[in-house]
């Protein structure tokens, strides 16, 4: 039981992890992440990597939509920009993969700033439509700028390399994808300990007031777009190394909706929300696979009959969470934490 | 009450998760030869996945009823992918970590391209699938991939051969969807048309999912083609094209490729579908033919019409099984290299009438097909050409 968390300095007040149990659990979690690749098979490792890539993209979108209040349906297109940048740099420049990943982030960020310009005039649904338009324009570019993007056929991406080794297996890629993700998520959490992050939140809560308080909207909205796109770009870059082929159909518009759904289900405006949302959205359909498998001995032709059910159940789960937990999965985790704070004296 | 709900929900989730992991680990190994499958049972391509699965299962049953291959039964282990590449890869990883798999059926070009480096790296299996992408028909770049039919370029080759025979010097219009699938055969078709003395008078690219085709039909009217060749669609917007063209009194004949050739699809369209032609590598379910014992067997097993995907799955399983049989007969180990080598030894192979001529698999494809035409009054596809084999040099 924790009676209170006395903080004696501003530093302590601003810390990301404020209590001892939090630090302990985080340490356990990190240790768990180290053990994971040694203890699961390729399938689960694949899922973990895919999940992790989605976490980066969702966290980026969360910064933009959850924290800054700018609804974007263009996140997948920015991922595509990152993926294409990596594919192009890998093919034509042959630069090291970490450089390529940063390049992917920067290219997406640059484009994000351009796409973000309408946000100065339009908000909410209108902005969402503007970002959709941007993603269709980008799709057109991917298809028709053949010298760079390879047109409809796309680009086959050479594996990421470190001296003396090609990173081709999920085990190897995990050691790139997971650390990058941790760095990016921690960085995202840190943004909101700074003036920039607080400015984002102020803009979300009421942009006019924010401007009155001396926050230049132009600068900060575009900065938010740039950061979100940077995240998408890096996620897309890792995606490119992970799947090793990038085509215009790799990042369909549905993926933007998937990411938006992830942060809504997870909890908008909390870093944890983006993470658990992406995890939930990626892993649940897969877990439902096992449910289908489990009942298949009793249902003849289960694969054919139950596959559509899986989709419906997944949709139902999302709606269920939205109805019962509108604050998102992150709120459930917070509630569990609060519960144990007073446990066992009050249950 | 609210609290209980929440708790129950979390309990359920935890339960589901642990159950899932438990089941995943508890798959026993057996002596079966397992065919893995990333099949699109739902999503835009769901109709095909369901049919393919039925076809593969039926052929597997036939083989197993005859004692399997070298005493080992065949088994299909498959899961739904919703026709999404990331899910297809997930299924691939799931199945390969549960079973020893040397034969695989993949659902899309994107998946085939994505998994190709892994196939090359592991060298454990060969893979067929629903994609007939010309790019995959390259044994150098994709040594472990095969397709149970002609690739899209070859399908167009078959159509053009037919056209050149029927109407020498014909005027053609190509209508392709703006997707990888749609644009696939354009390049090669230009070359082939020039070679056969056919003239491509217009190339129309439609946006994916577009339904309003009136401007495209006007282009068609200006071009006055003898034949209009579609590729990159399943059904829509072909009926719209055809009915509008008929209203304008255009004389052009409409043609398509394998995935838009299912006769139940066209039966639903009705009168406007009459006269639609296209290339089909397999016999239709209802085709009466001599020397087609396999077609008889299929009709005995399934009293109702089976879609074209069924035949595709059936033949895919047949080629896989035949390759495995040849490898085991040679006393070799099943892996990508031996299976592909065995598959390439398939020469003048009798498919029991699934394809009307004995087939060979010289590279990654089976470049054989036939032109069929839809007869709306009978609700059936009727063969209008003989079997056309493209000689691949």
PDB file of N, CA, C and O in Angstrom, chain A residues 41 43 46-47 50 143-144 152-153 156 168-170 243-245 247 249 286-287 289-290 293-294 301 303-304 307-308 310-311 321 324-325 332 335-336, chain B residues 2 5-6 9-10 13 19-20 23-24 27 41-42 50 53 78-80 86-87 89-91 93-94 97-98 113-114 117 121 135 142 178-180 183:
ATOM      1  N   UNK A  41       8.584 -18.614 -30.035  1.00  0.00           N
ATOM      2  CA  UNK A  41       8.905 -19.061 -31.392  1.00  0.00           C
ATOM      3  C   UNK A  41       8.764 -17.913 -32.397  1.00  0.00           C
ATOM      4  O   UNK A  41       8.398 -16.792 -32.042  1.00  0.00           O
ATOM      5  N   UNK A  43       6.678 -17.233 -34.643  1.00  0.00           N
ATOM      6  CA  UNK A  43       5.366 -16.622 -34.819  1.00  0.00           C
ATOM      7  C   UNK A  43       5.148 -15.510 -33.813  1.00  0.00           C
ATOM      8  O   UNK A  43       4.787 -14.385 -34.158  1.00  0.00           O
ATOM      9  N   UNK A  46       7.401 -12.618 -34.430  1.00  0.00           N
ATOM     10  CA  UNK A  46       6.887 -11.812 -35.530  1.00  0.00           C
ATOM     11  C   UNK A  46       5.802 -10.875 -35.028  1.00  0.00           C
ATOM     12  O   UNK A  46       5.793  -9.683 -35.315  1.00  0.00           O
ATOM     13  N   UNK A  47       4.890 -11.447 -34.221  1.00  0.00           N
ATOM     14  CA  UNK A  47       3.794 -10.622 -33.706  1.00  0.00           C
ATOM     15  C   UNK A  47       4.333  -9.499 -32.821  1.00  0.00           C
ATOM     16  O   UNK A  47       3.871  -8.366 -32.894  1.00  0.00           O
ATOM     17  N   UNK A  50       5.835  -6.827 -35.060  1.00  0.00           N
ATOM     18  CA  UNK A  50       4.785  -6.089 -35.767  1.00  0.00           C
ATOM     19  C   UNK A  50       4.074  -5.132 -34.809  1.00  0.00           C
ATOM     20  O   UNK A  50       3.832  -3.969 -35.113  1.00  0.00           O
ATOM     21  N   UNK A 143       2.713   5.544 -56.924  1.00  0.00           N
ATOM     22  CA  UNK A 143       2.444   4.734 -58.109  1.00  0.00           C
ATOM     23  C   UNK A 143       3.174   5.287 -59.335  1.00  0.00           C
ATOM     24  O   UNK A 143       3.683   4.535 -60.157  1.00  0.00           O
ATOM     25  N   UNK A 144       3.240   6.612 -59.423  1.00  0.00           N
ATOM     26  CA  UNK A 144       3.690   7.185 -60.697  1.00  0.00           C
ATOM     27  C   UNK A 144       5.126   7.705 -60.726  1.00  0.00           C
ATOM     28  O   UNK A 144       5.658   7.965 -61.790  1.00  0.00           O
ATOM     29  N   UNK A 152       4.040   0.440 -59.418  1.00  0.00           N
ATOM     30  CA  UNK A 152       3.158  -0.533 -58.765  1.00  0.00           C
ATOM     31  C   UNK A 152       3.905  -1.735 -58.212  1.00  0.00           C
ATOM     32  O   UNK A 152       3.461  -2.369 -57.263  1.00  0.00           O
ATOM     33  N   UNK A 153       5.012  -2.073 -58.848  1.00  0.00           N
ATOM     34  CA  UNK A 153       5.771  -3.239 -58.402  1.00  0.00           C
ATOM     35  C   UNK A 153       6.465  -2.971 -57.075  1.00  0.00           C
ATOM     36  O   UNK A 153       6.730  -3.891 -56.323  1.00  0.00           O
ATOM     37  N   UNK A 156      12.034  -3.949 -53.714  1.00  0.00           N
ATOM     38  CA  UNK A 156      12.485  -4.979 -52.779  1.00  0.00           C
ATOM     39  C   UNK A 156      13.615  -4.395 -51.947  1.00  0.00           C
ATOM     40  O   UNK A 156      14.542  -3.802 -52.489  1.00  0.00           O
ATOM     41  N   UNK A 168      18.207 -10.627 -40.897  1.00  0.00           N
ATOM     42  CA  UNK A 168      17.097 -11.176 -41.670  1.00  0.00           C
ATOM     43  C   UNK A 168      16.066 -11.876 -40.799  1.00  0.00           C
ATOM     44  O   UNK A 168      14.893 -11.841 -41.099  1.00  0.00           O
ATOM     45  N   UNK A 169      16.495 -12.511 -39.722  1.00  0.00           N
ATOM     46  CA  UNK A 169      15.512 -13.238 -38.912  1.00  0.00           C
ATOM     47  C   UNK A 169      14.813 -12.277 -37.959  1.00  0.00           C
ATOM     48  O   UNK A 169      15.304 -11.180 -37.683  1.00  0.00           O
ATOM     49  N   UNK A 170      13.670 -12.705 -37.480  1.00  0.00           N
ATOM     50  CA  UNK A 170      12.926 -11.864 -36.540  1.00  0.00           C
ATOM     51  C   UNK A 170      13.738 -11.655 -35.274  1.00  0.00           C
ATOM     52  O   UNK A 170      13.681 -10.596 -34.663  1.00  0.00           O
ATOM     53  N   UNK A 243       9.488  -6.282 -43.576  1.00  0.00           N
ATOM     54  CA  UNK A 243       8.790  -7.009 -44.638  1.00  0.00           C
ATOM     55  C   UNK A 243       9.592  -7.091 -45.930  1.00  0.00           C
ATOM     56  O   UNK A 243       9.257  -7.862 -46.825  1.00  0.00           O
ATOM     57  N   UNK A 244      10.596  -6.253 -46.061  1.00  0.00           N
ATOM     58  CA  UNK A 244      11.554  -6.334 -47.159  1.00  0.00           C
ATOM     59  C   UNK A 244      10.964  -6.065 -48.545  1.00  0.00           C
ATOM     60  O   UNK A 244      11.593  -6.354 -49.556  1.00  0.00           O
ATOM     61  N   UNK A 245       9.761  -5.573 -48.620  1.00  0.00           N
ATOM     62  CA  UNK A 245       9.247  -5.125 -49.912  1.00  0.00           C
ATOM     63  C   UNK A 245       8.252  -4.008 -49.629  1.00  0.00           C
ATOM     64  O   UNK A 245       7.494  -4.065 -48.669  1.00  0.00           O
ATOM     65  N   UNK A 247       5.391  -1.607 -51.521  1.00  0.00           N
ATOM     66  CA  UNK A 247       4.609  -1.291 -52.708  1.00  0.00           C
ATOM     67  C   UNK A 247       3.578  -0.232 -52.323  1.00  0.00           C
ATOM     68  O   UNK A 247       3.357   0.013 -51.133  1.00  0.00           O
ATOM     69  N   UNK A 249       0.638  -0.544 -52.224  1.00  0.00           N
ATOM     70  CA  UNK A 249      -0.457  -1.176 -51.486  1.00  0.00           C
ATOM     71  C   UNK A 249      -0.028  -1.639 -50.090  1.00  0.00           C
ATOM     72  O   UNK A 249      -0.826  -2.214 -49.347  1.00  0.00           O
ATOM     73  N   UNK A 286      -5.182 -12.015 -33.644  1.00  0.00           N
ATOM     74  CA  UNK A 286      -4.359 -13.224 -33.636  1.00  0.00           C
ATOM     75  C   UNK A 286      -4.788 -14.162 -32.516  1.00  0.00           C
ATOM     76  O   UNK A 286      -4.841 -15.370 -32.695  1.00  0.00           O
ATOM     77  N   UNK A 287      -5.093 -13.579 -31.349  1.00  0.00           N
ATOM     78  CA  UNK A 287      -5.534 -14.429 -30.238  1.00  0.00           C
ATOM     79  C   UNK A 287      -6.852 -15.100 -30.594  1.00  0.00           C
ATOM     80  O   UNK A 287      -7.084 -16.257 -30.243  1.00  0.00           O
ATOM     81  N   UNK A 289      -7.671 -16.112 -33.388  1.00  0.00           N
ATOM     82  CA  UNK A 289      -7.303 -17.271 -34.195  1.00  0.00           C
ATOM     83  C   UNK A 289      -7.250 -18.540 -33.361  1.00  0.00           C
ATOM     84  O   UNK A 289      -7.693 -19.604 -33.774  1.00  0.00           O
ATOM     85  N   UNK A 290      -6.671 -18.386 -32.157  1.00  0.00           N
ATOM     86  CA  UNK A 290      -6.514 -19.562 -31.310  1.00  0.00           C
ATOM     87  C   UNK A 290      -7.853 -20.011 -30.765  1.00  0.00           C
ATOM     88  O   UNK A 290      -8.071 -21.182 -30.520  1.00  0.00           O
ATOM     89  N   UNK A 293      -9.264 -21.981 -33.411  1.00  0.00           N
ATOM     90  CA  UNK A 293      -8.577 -23.266 -33.455  1.00  0.00           C
ATOM     91  C   UNK A 293      -9.075 -24.184 -32.334  1.00  0.00           C
ATOM     92  O   UNK A 293      -9.249 -25.378 -32.512  1.00  0.00           O
ATOM     93  N   UNK A 294      -9.327 -23.553 -31.198  1.00  0.00           N
ATOM     94  CA  UNK A 294      -9.715 -24.298 -30.019  1.00  0.00           C
ATOM     95  C   UNK A 294     -11.083 -24.942 -30.194  1.00  0.00           C
ATOM     96  O   UNK A 294     -11.315 -26.070 -29.767  1.00  0.00           O
ATOM     97  N   UNK A 301     -15.666 -27.908 -40.454  1.00  0.00           N
ATOM     98  CA  UNK A 301     -15.298 -26.853 -41.393  1.00  0.00           C
ATOM     99  C   UNK A 301     -15.124 -25.506 -40.691  1.00  0.00           C
ATOM    100  O   UNK A 301     -15.572 -24.473 -41.176  1.00  0.00           O
ATOM    101  N   UNK A 303     -12.649 -23.505 -40.140  1.00  0.00           N
ATOM    102  CA  UNK A 303     -11.875 -22.447 -40.792  1.00  0.00           C
ATOM    103  C   UNK A 303     -12.747 -21.559 -41.649  1.00  0.00           C
ATOM    104  O   UNK A 303     -12.643 -20.340 -41.623  1.00  0.00           O
ATOM    105  N   UNK A 304     -13.631 -22.189 -42.410  1.00  0.00           N
ATOM    106  CA  UNK A 304     -14.486 -21.418 -43.303  1.00  0.00           C
ATOM    107  C   UNK A 304     -15.580 -20.696 -42.528  1.00  0.00           C
ATOM    108  O   UNK A 304     -15.860 -19.534 -42.769  1.00  0.00           O
ATOM    109  N   UNK A 307     -13.937 -17.943 -39.605  1.00  0.00           N
ATOM    110  CA  UNK A 307     -13.078 -16.820 -39.958  1.00  0.00           C
ATOM    111  C   UNK A 307     -13.835 -15.501 -39.981  1.00  0.00           C
ATOM    112  O   UNK A 307     -13.364 -14.506 -39.443  1.00  0.00           O
ATOM    113  N   UNK A 308     -15.035 -15.459 -40.593  1.00  0.00           N
ATOM    114  CA  UNK A 308     -15.773 -14.193 -40.540  1.00  0.00           C
ATOM    115  C   UNK A 308     -16.170 -13.824 -39.115  1.00  0.00           C
ATOM    116  O   UNK A 308     -16.193 -12.659 -38.762  1.00  0.00           O
ATOM    117  N   UNK A 310     -14.518 -14.243 -36.494  1.00  0.00           N
ATOM    118  CA  UNK A 310     -13.351 -13.629 -35.866  1.00  0.00           C
ATOM    119  C   UNK A 310     -13.361 -12.117 -36.097  1.00  0.00           C
ATOM    120  O   UNK A 310     -13.137 -11.327 -35.175  1.00  0.00           O
ATOM    121  N   UNK A 311     -13.633 -11.723 -37.326  1.00  0.00           N
ATOM    122  CA  UNK A 311     -13.672 -10.302 -37.649  1.00  0.00           C
ATOM    123  C   UNK A 311     -14.773  -9.600 -36.865  1.00  0.00           C
ATOM    124  O   UNK A 311     -14.578  -8.507 -36.338  1.00  0.00           O
ATOM    125  N   UNK A 321     -15.221  -2.070 -25.677  1.00  0.00           N
ATOM    126  CA  UNK A 321     -14.280  -1.247 -24.915  1.00  0.00           C
ATOM    127  C   UNK A 321     -14.673   0.216 -24.959  1.00  0.00           C
ATOM    128  O   UNK A 321     -14.554   0.939 -23.971  1.00  0.00           O
ATOM    129  N   UNK A 324     -17.743   0.516 -22.541  1.00  0.00           N
ATOM    130  CA  UNK A 324     -17.487   0.303 -21.130  1.00  0.00           C
ATOM    131  C   UNK A 324     -16.289   1.087 -20.617  1.00  0.00           C
ATOM    132  O   UNK A 324     -16.137   1.306 -19.437  1.00  0.00           O
ATOM    133  N   UNK A 325     -15.416   1.463 -21.491  1.00  0.00           N
ATOM    134  CA  UNK A 325     -14.212   2.157 -21.050  1.00  0.00           C
ATOM    135  C   UNK A 325     -13.841   3.248 -22.057  1.00  0.00           C
ATOM    136  O   UNK A 325     -12.863   3.132 -22.788  1.00  0.00           O
ATOM    137  N   UNK A 332      -8.018   1.496 -17.751  1.00  0.00           N
ATOM    138  CA  UNK A 332      -8.161   0.250 -16.985  1.00  0.00           C
ATOM    139  C   UNK A 332      -6.886  -0.011 -16.199  1.00  0.00           C
ATOM    140  O   UNK A 332      -6.920  -0.349 -15.008  1.00  0.00           O
ATOM    141  N   UNK A 335      -6.724   2.192 -13.306  1.00  0.00           N
ATOM    142  CA  UNK A 335      -7.635   1.805 -12.241  1.00  0.00           C
ATOM    143  C   UNK A 335      -7.073   0.633 -11.440  1.00  0.00           C
ATOM    144  O   UNK A 335      -7.187   0.586 -10.220  1.00  0.00           O
ATOM    145  N   UNK A 336      -6.451  -0.286 -12.158  1.00  0.00           N
ATOM    146  CA  UNK A 336      -5.827  -1.408 -11.472  1.00  0.00           C
ATOM    147  C   UNK A 336      -4.738  -0.898 -10.541  1.00  0.00           C
ATOM    148  O   UNK A 336      -4.604  -1.341  -9.397  1.00  0.00           O
TER     149      UNK A 336
ATOM    150  N   UNK B   2     -21.374  -2.551 -12.516  1.00  0.00           N
ATOM    151  CA  UNK B   2     -20.380  -2.113 -13.481  1.00  0.00           C
ATOM    152  C   UNK B   2     -19.023  -2.758 -13.223  1.00  0.00           C
ATOM    153  O   UNK B   2     -18.353  -3.222 -14.116  1.00  0.00           O
ATOM    154  N   UNK B   5     -18.788  -6.329 -14.322  1.00  0.00           N
ATOM    155  CA  UNK B   5     -18.642  -6.422 -15.770  1.00  0.00           C
ATOM    156  C   UNK B   5     -17.182  -6.256 -16.164  1.00  0.00           C
ATOM    157  O   UNK B   5     -16.640  -7.008 -16.960  1.00  0.00           O
ATOM    158  N   UNK B   6     -16.594  -5.237 -15.587  1.00  0.00           N
ATOM    159  CA  UNK B   6     -15.215  -4.933 -15.948  1.00  0.00           C
ATOM    160  C   UNK B   6     -14.303  -6.088 -15.563  1.00  0.00           C
ATOM    161  O   UNK B   6     -13.470  -6.534 -16.338  1.00  0.00           O
ATOM    162  N   UNK B   9     -14.772  -9.015 -17.715  1.00  0.00           N
ATOM    163  CA  UNK B   9     -14.174  -8.793 -19.030  1.00  0.00           C
ATOM    164  C   UNK B   9     -12.663  -9.049 -18.993  1.00  0.00           C
ATOM    165  O   UNK B   9     -12.100  -9.727 -19.837  1.00  0.00           O
ATOM    166  N   UNK B  10     -12.044  -8.495 -17.938  1.00  0.00           N
ATOM    167  CA  UNK B  10     -10.597  -8.659 -17.846  1.00  0.00           C
ATOM    168  C   UNK B  10     -10.241 -10.120 -17.627  1.00  0.00           C
ATOM    169  O   UNK B  10      -9.283 -10.632 -18.192  1.00  0.00           O
ATOM    170  N   UNK B  13     -10.459 -11.911 -20.827  1.00  0.00           N
ATOM    171  CA  UNK B  13      -9.321 -11.637 -21.707  1.00  0.00           C
ATOM    172  C   UNK B  13      -8.087 -12.415 -21.290  1.00  0.00           C
ATOM    173  O   UNK B  13      -7.403 -13.010 -22.104  1.00  0.00           O
ATOM    174  N   UNK B  19      -5.245 -19.357 -22.703  1.00  0.00           N
ATOM    175  CA  UNK B  19      -5.755 -20.477 -23.479  1.00  0.00           C
ATOM    176  C   UNK B  19      -5.054 -20.531 -24.829  1.00  0.00           C
ATOM    177  O   UNK B  19      -4.570 -21.568 -25.278  1.00  0.00           O
ATOM    178  N   UNK B  20      -4.996 -19.341 -25.436  1.00  0.00           N
ATOM    179  CA  UNK B  20      -4.413 -19.231 -26.764  1.00  0.00           C
ATOM    180  C   UNK B  20      -2.995 -19.770 -26.765  1.00  0.00           C
ATOM    181  O   UNK B  20      -2.608 -20.569 -27.612  1.00  0.00           O
ATOM    182  N   UNK B  23      -2.902 -23.574 -26.315  1.00  0.00           N
ATOM    183  CA  UNK B  23      -3.262 -24.338 -27.503  1.00  0.00           C
ATOM    184  C   UNK B  23      -2.131 -24.311 -28.522  1.00  0.00           C
ATOM    185  O   UNK B  23      -1.810 -25.304 -29.152  1.00  0.00           O
ATOM    186  N   UNK B  24      -1.533 -23.121 -28.642  1.00  0.00           N
ATOM    187  CA  UNK B  24      -0.461 -22.965 -29.636  1.00  0.00           C
ATOM    188  C   UNK B  24       0.667 -23.940 -29.410  1.00  0.00           C
ATOM    189  O   UNK B  24       1.258 -24.469 -30.350  1.00  0.00           O
ATOM    190  N   UNK B  27       0.415 -28.555 -30.142  1.00  0.00           N
ATOM    191  CA  UNK B  27       0.217 -29.260 -31.387  1.00  0.00           C
ATOM    192  C   UNK B  27       1.248 -30.378 -31.544  1.00  0.00           C
ATOM    193  O   UNK B  27       2.438 -30.133 -31.491  1.00  0.00           O
ATOM    194  N   UNK B  41      -9.998 -16.213 -46.278  1.00  0.00           N
ATOM    195  CA  UNK B  41     -11.364 -16.703 -46.093  1.00  0.00           C
ATOM    196  C   UNK B  41     -12.358 -15.555 -45.918  1.00  0.00           C
ATOM    197  O   UNK B  41     -13.551 -15.725 -46.062  1.00  0.00           O
ATOM    198  N   UNK B  42     -11.841 -14.395 -45.543  1.00  0.00           N
ATOM    199  CA  UNK B  42     -12.705 -13.210 -45.416  1.00  0.00           C
ATOM    200  C   UNK B  42     -12.068 -12.090 -46.232  1.00  0.00           C
ATOM    201  O   UNK B  42     -11.000 -12.254 -46.796  1.00  0.00           O
ATOM    202  N   UNK B  50     -12.311 -19.329 -49.929  1.00  0.00           N
ATOM    203  CA  UNK B  50     -13.221 -20.408 -49.564  1.00  0.00           C
ATOM    204  C   UNK B  50     -13.212 -21.499 -50.636  1.00  0.00           C
ATOM    205  O   UNK B  50     -13.142 -22.695 -50.344  1.00  0.00           O
ATOM    206  N   UNK B  53      -9.844 -23.398 -50.714  1.00  0.00           N
ATOM    207  CA  UNK B  53      -9.739 -24.328 -49.587  1.00  0.00           C
ATOM    208  C   UNK B  53     -10.496 -25.627 -49.912  1.00  0.00           C
ATOM    209  O   UNK B  53      -9.979 -26.729 -49.719  1.00  0.00           O
ATOM    210  N   UNK B  78      -4.345 -24.446 -42.507  1.00  0.00           N
ATOM    211  CA  UNK B  78      -4.496 -23.108 -43.086  1.00  0.00           C
ATOM    212  C   UNK B  78      -5.187 -22.189 -42.102  1.00  0.00           C
ATOM    213  O   UNK B  78      -5.826 -22.628 -41.155  1.00  0.00           O
ATOM    214  N   UNK B  79      -5.035 -20.894 -42.333  1.00  0.00           N
ATOM    215  CA  UNK B  79      -5.779 -19.921 -41.538  1.00  0.00           C
ATOM    216  C   UNK B  79      -6.149 -18.732 -42.399  1.00  0.00           C
ATOM    217  O   UNK B  79      -5.547 -18.490 -43.437  1.00  0.00           O
ATOM    218  N   UNK B  80      -7.101 -17.999 -41.901  1.00  0.00           N
ATOM    219  CA  UNK B  80      -7.613 -16.845 -42.619  1.00  0.00           C
ATOM    220  C   UNK B  80      -6.627 -15.673 -42.563  1.00  0.00           C
ATOM    221  O   UNK B  80      -5.996 -15.420 -41.540  1.00  0.00           O
ATOM    222  N   UNK B  86       0.262  -8.492 -43.871  1.00  0.00           N
ATOM    223  CA  UNK B  86       0.844  -8.722 -42.544  1.00  0.00           C
ATOM    224  C   UNK B  86       0.209  -9.939 -41.870  1.00  0.00           C
ATOM    225  O   UNK B  86       0.890 -10.708 -41.198  1.00  0.00           O
ATOM    226  N   UNK B  87      -1.100 -10.130 -42.113  1.00  0.00           N
ATOM    227  CA  UNK B  87      -1.745 -11.316 -41.538  1.00  0.00           C
ATOM    228  C   UNK B  87      -1.295 -12.594 -42.229  1.00  0.00           C
ATOM    229  O   UNK B  87      -1.162 -13.634 -41.602  1.00  0.00           O
ATOM    230  N   UNK B  89       1.621 -13.135 -43.430  1.00  0.00           N
ATOM    231  CA  UNK B  89       2.936 -13.468 -42.882  1.00  0.00           C
ATOM    232  C   UNK B  89       2.777 -14.048 -41.480  1.00  0.00           C
ATOM    233  O   UNK B  89       3.465 -15.002 -41.109  1.00  0.00           O
ATOM    234  N   UNK B  90       1.833 -13.467 -40.719  1.00  0.00           N
ATOM    235  CA  UNK B  90       1.590 -13.999 -39.370  1.00  0.00           C
ATOM    236  C   UNK B  90       1.168 -15.462 -39.442  1.00  0.00           C
ATOM    237  O   UNK B  90       1.685 -16.308 -38.705  1.00  0.00           O
ATOM    238  N   UNK B  91       0.251 -15.743 -40.364  1.00  0.00           N
ATOM    239  CA  UNK B  91      -0.222 -17.119 -40.520  1.00  0.00           C
ATOM    240  C   UNK B  91       0.937 -18.027 -40.924  1.00  0.00           C
ATOM    241  O   UNK B  91       1.104 -19.124 -40.388  1.00  0.00           O
ATOM    242  N   UNK B  93       4.079 -17.681 -40.280  1.00  0.00           N
ATOM    243  CA  UNK B  93       4.946 -17.929 -39.132  1.00  0.00           C
ATOM    244  C   UNK B  93       4.289 -18.857 -38.123  1.00  0.00           C
ATOM    245  O   UNK B  93       4.948 -19.703 -37.526  1.00  0.00           O
ATOM    246  N   UNK B  94       2.991 -18.672 -37.951  1.00  0.00           N
ATOM    247  CA  UNK B  94       2.281 -19.505 -36.989  1.00  0.00           C
ATOM    248  C   UNK B  94       2.313 -20.960 -37.447  1.00  0.00           C
ATOM    249  O   UNK B  94       2.677 -21.855 -36.688  1.00  0.00           O
ATOM    250  N   UNK B  97       5.728 -22.600 -37.387  1.00  0.00           N
ATOM    251  CA  UNK B  97       6.270 -22.959 -36.075  1.00  0.00           C
ATOM    252  C   UNK B  97       5.460 -24.071 -35.414  1.00  0.00           C
ATOM    253  O   UNK B  97       5.900 -24.626 -34.423  1.00  0.00           O
ATOM    254  N   UNK B  98       4.282 -24.372 -35.970  1.00  0.00           N
ATOM    255  CA  UNK B  98       3.504 -25.481 -35.399  1.00  0.00           C
ATOM    256  C   UNK B  98       3.817 -26.818 -36.070  1.00  0.00           C
ATOM    257  O   UNK B  98       3.783 -27.855 -35.444  1.00  0.00           O
ATOM    258  N   UNK B 113       5.899 -11.903 -52.597  1.00  0.00           N
ATOM    259  CA  UNK B 113       7.122 -11.108 -52.670  1.00  0.00           C
ATOM    260  C   UNK B 113       7.732 -10.911 -51.293  1.00  0.00           C
ATOM    261  O   UNK B 113       8.945 -10.871 -51.127  1.00  0.00           O
ATOM    262  N   UNK B 114       6.864 -10.749 -50.294  1.00  0.00           N
ATOM    263  CA  UNK B 114       7.359 -10.513 -48.938  1.00  0.00           C
ATOM    264  C   UNK B 114       8.043 -11.752 -48.375  1.00  0.00           C
ATOM    265  O   UNK B 114       9.070 -11.660 -47.711  1.00  0.00           O
ATOM    266  N   UNK B 117      12.146 -13.843 -49.738  1.00  0.00           N
ATOM    267  CA  UNK B 117      13.481 -13.917 -49.136  1.00  0.00           C
ATOM    268  C   UNK B 117      13.556 -14.976 -48.042  1.00  0.00           C
ATOM    269  O   UNK B 117      14.582 -15.645 -47.896  1.00  0.00           O
ATOM    270  N   UNK B 121      15.915 -18.142 -47.861  1.00  0.00           N
ATOM    271  CA  UNK B 121      16.807 -18.302 -46.716  1.00  0.00           C
ATOM    272  C   UNK B 121      16.667 -19.688 -46.100  1.00  0.00           C
ATOM    273  O   UNK B 121      17.637 -20.391 -45.884  1.00  0.00           O
ATOM    274  N   UNK B 135       5.743 -11.155 -62.480  1.00  0.00           N
ATOM    275  CA  UNK B 135       7.025 -10.952 -61.810  1.00  0.00           C
ATOM    276  C   UNK B 135       7.487 -12.227 -61.099  1.00  0.00           C
ATOM    277  O   UNK B 135       8.685 -12.511 -61.028  1.00  0.00           O
ATOM    278  N   UNK B 142      12.772 -16.013 -58.124  1.00  0.00           N
ATOM    279  CA  UNK B 142      11.850 -16.682 -57.199  1.00  0.00           C
ATOM    280  C   UNK B 142      11.932 -18.193 -57.389  1.00  0.00           C
ATOM    281  O   UNK B 142      11.037 -18.810 -57.956  1.00  0.00           O
ATOM    282  N   UNK B 178      -5.787   0.364 -61.746  1.00  0.00           N
ATOM    283  CA  UNK B 178      -4.546   1.019 -61.359  1.00  0.00           C
ATOM    284  C   UNK B 178      -3.976   0.378 -60.101  1.00  0.00           C
ATOM    285  O   UNK B 178      -3.854   1.005 -59.055  1.00  0.00           O
ATOM    286  N   UNK B 179      -3.663  -0.893 -60.212  1.00  0.00           N
ATOM    287  CA  UNK B 179      -3.069  -1.620 -59.097  1.00  0.00           C
ATOM    288  C   UNK B 179      -1.923  -2.445 -59.660  1.00  0.00           C
ATOM    289  O   UNK B 179      -1.776  -2.565 -60.876  1.00  0.00           O
ATOM    290  N   UNK B 180      -1.158  -3.020 -58.758  1.00  0.00           N
ATOM    291  CA  UNK B 180      -0.072  -3.877 -59.211  1.00  0.00           C
ATOM    292  C   UNK B 180      -0.641  -5.022 -60.048  1.00  0.00           C
ATOM    293  O   UNK B 180      -0.147  -5.353 -61.118  1.00  0.00           O
ATOM    294  N   UNK B 183      -1.882  -3.623 -63.551  1.00  0.00           N
ATOM    295  CA  UNK B 183      -0.890  -3.168 -64.518  1.00  0.00           C
ATOM    296  C   UNK B 183       0.076  -4.270 -64.932  1.00  0.00           C
ATOM    297  O   UNK B 183       0.873  -4.085 -65.858  1.00  0.00           O
TER     298      UNK B 183
END
